[in-house]
Amino acid sequence: MLTNRKIIVTGAASGIGASTIKAYVAAGARVAAMDIIDDRGEMLVAQANLNGPGRAFYRNCDVADRATTFGAFESAAAYLGGLDVLVHAAGVERNSPAEAIDDNHWDQMLDINARGTMNTNQAAFAHLRTCGGHIINFASSAGIRGMIGAAAYSASKGAVL
């Protein structure tokens, strides 16, 4: 059970993040769900809260933006009364042949996947420094072996590792 554990989950509006929110709320945790897709994030929180016993709430957070990330984490930790765990599941994957990657594609992959990891980890550490806790980052085997048609994604996940 995760009764009363204070947890932030990024990338909460879909995929692994959404599944994590549901599981943690069902296990009794108090969870701050963060994403940039507000309508889906708020809907997911409402669904998760129906199955308690834990509770979740939603905060908009663009993990690629340092100020936004630190502000969202500060607000969430204050609401939760501290922080025990960060589950950083936010990330994007776009495929493109290496020779076709433009600056926007490259920047998006590195900003969200790599810079987002740094931003969220630093923002969480500010709250975990004195009491301890856990940071769980999601990477990919593409960061070790590369992935055909996804050089920018593979580089960004290599940075996470």
C-alpha positions as a printed Julia matrix, in Angstrom:
161×3 Matrix{Float64}:
   0.0    0.0     0.0
   1.03   3.57   -0.66
  -1.29   5.1     1.91
  -0.62   8.83    2.25
   2.54   8.74    0.11
   2.97  12.09   -1.62
   3.78  11.52   -5.29
   4.19  13.64   -8.42
   3.67  11.92  -11.79
   4.58  13.73  -15.02
   3.18  12.72  -18.38
  -0.03  11.92  -16.54
  -2.56  12.47  -19.33
  -1.79   9.27  -21.23
   0.24   6.09  -21.46
   2.47   5.0   -18.6
   1.78   8.18  -16.63
  -1.98   7.68  -16.76
  -1.7    4.04  -15.7
   0.6    5.04  -12.86
  -1.87   7.63  -11.57
  -4.69   5.09  -11.5
  -2.58   2.46   -9.74
  -1.17   4.85   -7.14
  -4.57   6.33   -6.27
  -6.0    2.8    -5.98
  -3.12   2.01   -3.59
  -3.95   4.99   -1.37
  -1.4    7.57   -2.49
  -1.92  11.31   -2.73
  -0.87  12.18   -6.27
  -0.18  15.32   -8.26
  -0.82  14.49  -11.92
   1.1   16.77  -14.3
   0.92  17.22  -18.06
   0.28  19.86  -20.72
  -2.92  18.24  -22.03
  -5.22  19.75  -19.42
  -8.58  18.28  -20.45
  -7.23  14.71  -20.55
  -5.27  15.19  -17.33
  -8.3   16.5   -15.46
 -10.5   13.72  -16.84
  -7.97  11.07  -15.8
  -7.8   12.49  -12.26
 -11.6   12.45  -11.98
 -11.67   8.79  -13.09
  -8.85   7.78  -10.74
 -10.51   9.5    -7.78
 -13.67   7.4    -8.3
 -11.64   4.31   -7.42
  -9.71   5.75   -4.4
  -8.89   5.36   -1.57
  -6.12   7.79   -2.52
  -6.7   11.14   -4.17
  -5.2   12.88   -7.18
  -5.27  16.44   -8.45
  -4.07  17.95  -11.7
  -1.47  20.65  -12.41
  -0.4   21.9   -15.82
   3.36  21.46  -16.25
   5.53  21.82  -19.34
   8.59  19.85  -18.23
  10.73  21.48  -20.95
  10.26  24.87  -19.28
  12.31  25.25  -16.11
  10.25  28.03  -14.48
   6.95  26.27  -15.18
   8.29  23.0   -13.81
   9.66  24.5   -10.6
   6.43  26.45  -10.07
   4.24  23.39  -10.6
   6.37  21.26   -8.26
   6.4   23.96   -5.58
   2.61  24.27   -5.79
   2.09  20.49   -5.76
   4.47  19.85   -2.85
   2.79  22.61   -0.83
  -0.64  21.1    -1.52
   0.57  17.57   -0.74
   2.45  18.65    2.39
   5.79  17.47    1.02
   7.02  14.96   -1.54
   8.03  11.31   -1.28
   8.32  10.21   -4.91
   8.68  11.64   -8.4
   7.64   9.41  -11.29
   8.9   11.22  -14.37
   7.05   9.57  -17.26
   6.65  12.63  -19.51
   8.21  12.16  -22.9
   7.65  12.25  -26.62
   8.65  10.0   -29.49
   8.71  11.14  -33.1
  10.22   9.03  -35.8
  12.18  10.46  -38.69
  15.13   9.27  -40.74
  18.36  10.81  -39.4
  18.93  12.72  -42.64
  15.5   14.37  -42.35
  15.72  15.62  -38.75
  15.34  19.38  -38.63
  16.16  21.73  -35.77
  12.58  21.79  -34.45
  12.36  18.0   -34.3
  15.76  17.74  -32.57
  14.94  20.51  -30.11
  11.56  18.99  -29.21
  13.07  15.58  -28.44
  15.91  16.97  -26.35
  13.84  19.69  -24.65
  11.09  17.37  -23.45
  12.95  14.1   -22.93
  16.38  15.25  -21.73
  15.89  18.8   -20.4
  12.54  17.71  -18.93
  14.34  15.02  -16.94
  16.84  17.54  -15.59
  14.13  20.09  -14.76
  11.83  17.63  -12.98
  14.63  15.9   -11.11
  16.04  19.18   -9.84
  12.59  20.46   -8.88
  11.85  17.23   -6.99
  15.26  17.13   -5.34
  14.59  20.52   -3.77
  11.81  18.79   -1.79
  13.53  15.45   -1.26
  16.9   16.84   -0.12
  16.13  16.92    3.6
  13.76  13.96    4.04
  14.81  11.59    1.26
  12.56   9.89   -1.23
  12.7    8.39   -4.69
  12.98   9.61   -8.27
  11.89   7.23  -11.02
  12.83   8.28  -14.57
  11.67   6.5   -17.69
  14.17   5.86  -20.44
  14.2    3.4   -23.33
  16.38   0.71  -24.8
  16.61   3.11  -27.76
  18.97   5.15  -25.57
  21.39   2.22  -25.47
  21.05   0.57  -28.87
  19.5    3.31  -30.96
  16.35   2.8   -32.96
  15.99   2.83  -36.72
  14.24   5.99  -37.85
  14.43   7.63  -34.42
  17.91   9.12  -34.01
  16.72  12.2   -32.09
  14.54  10.09  -29.78
  17.41   7.67  -29.19
  19.79  10.54  -28.4
  17.31  12.07  -25.96
  16.76   8.77  -24.14
  20.53   8.18  -24.08
  20.77  11.51  -22.24
  18.18  10.3   -19.72
  20.21   7.16  -19.09
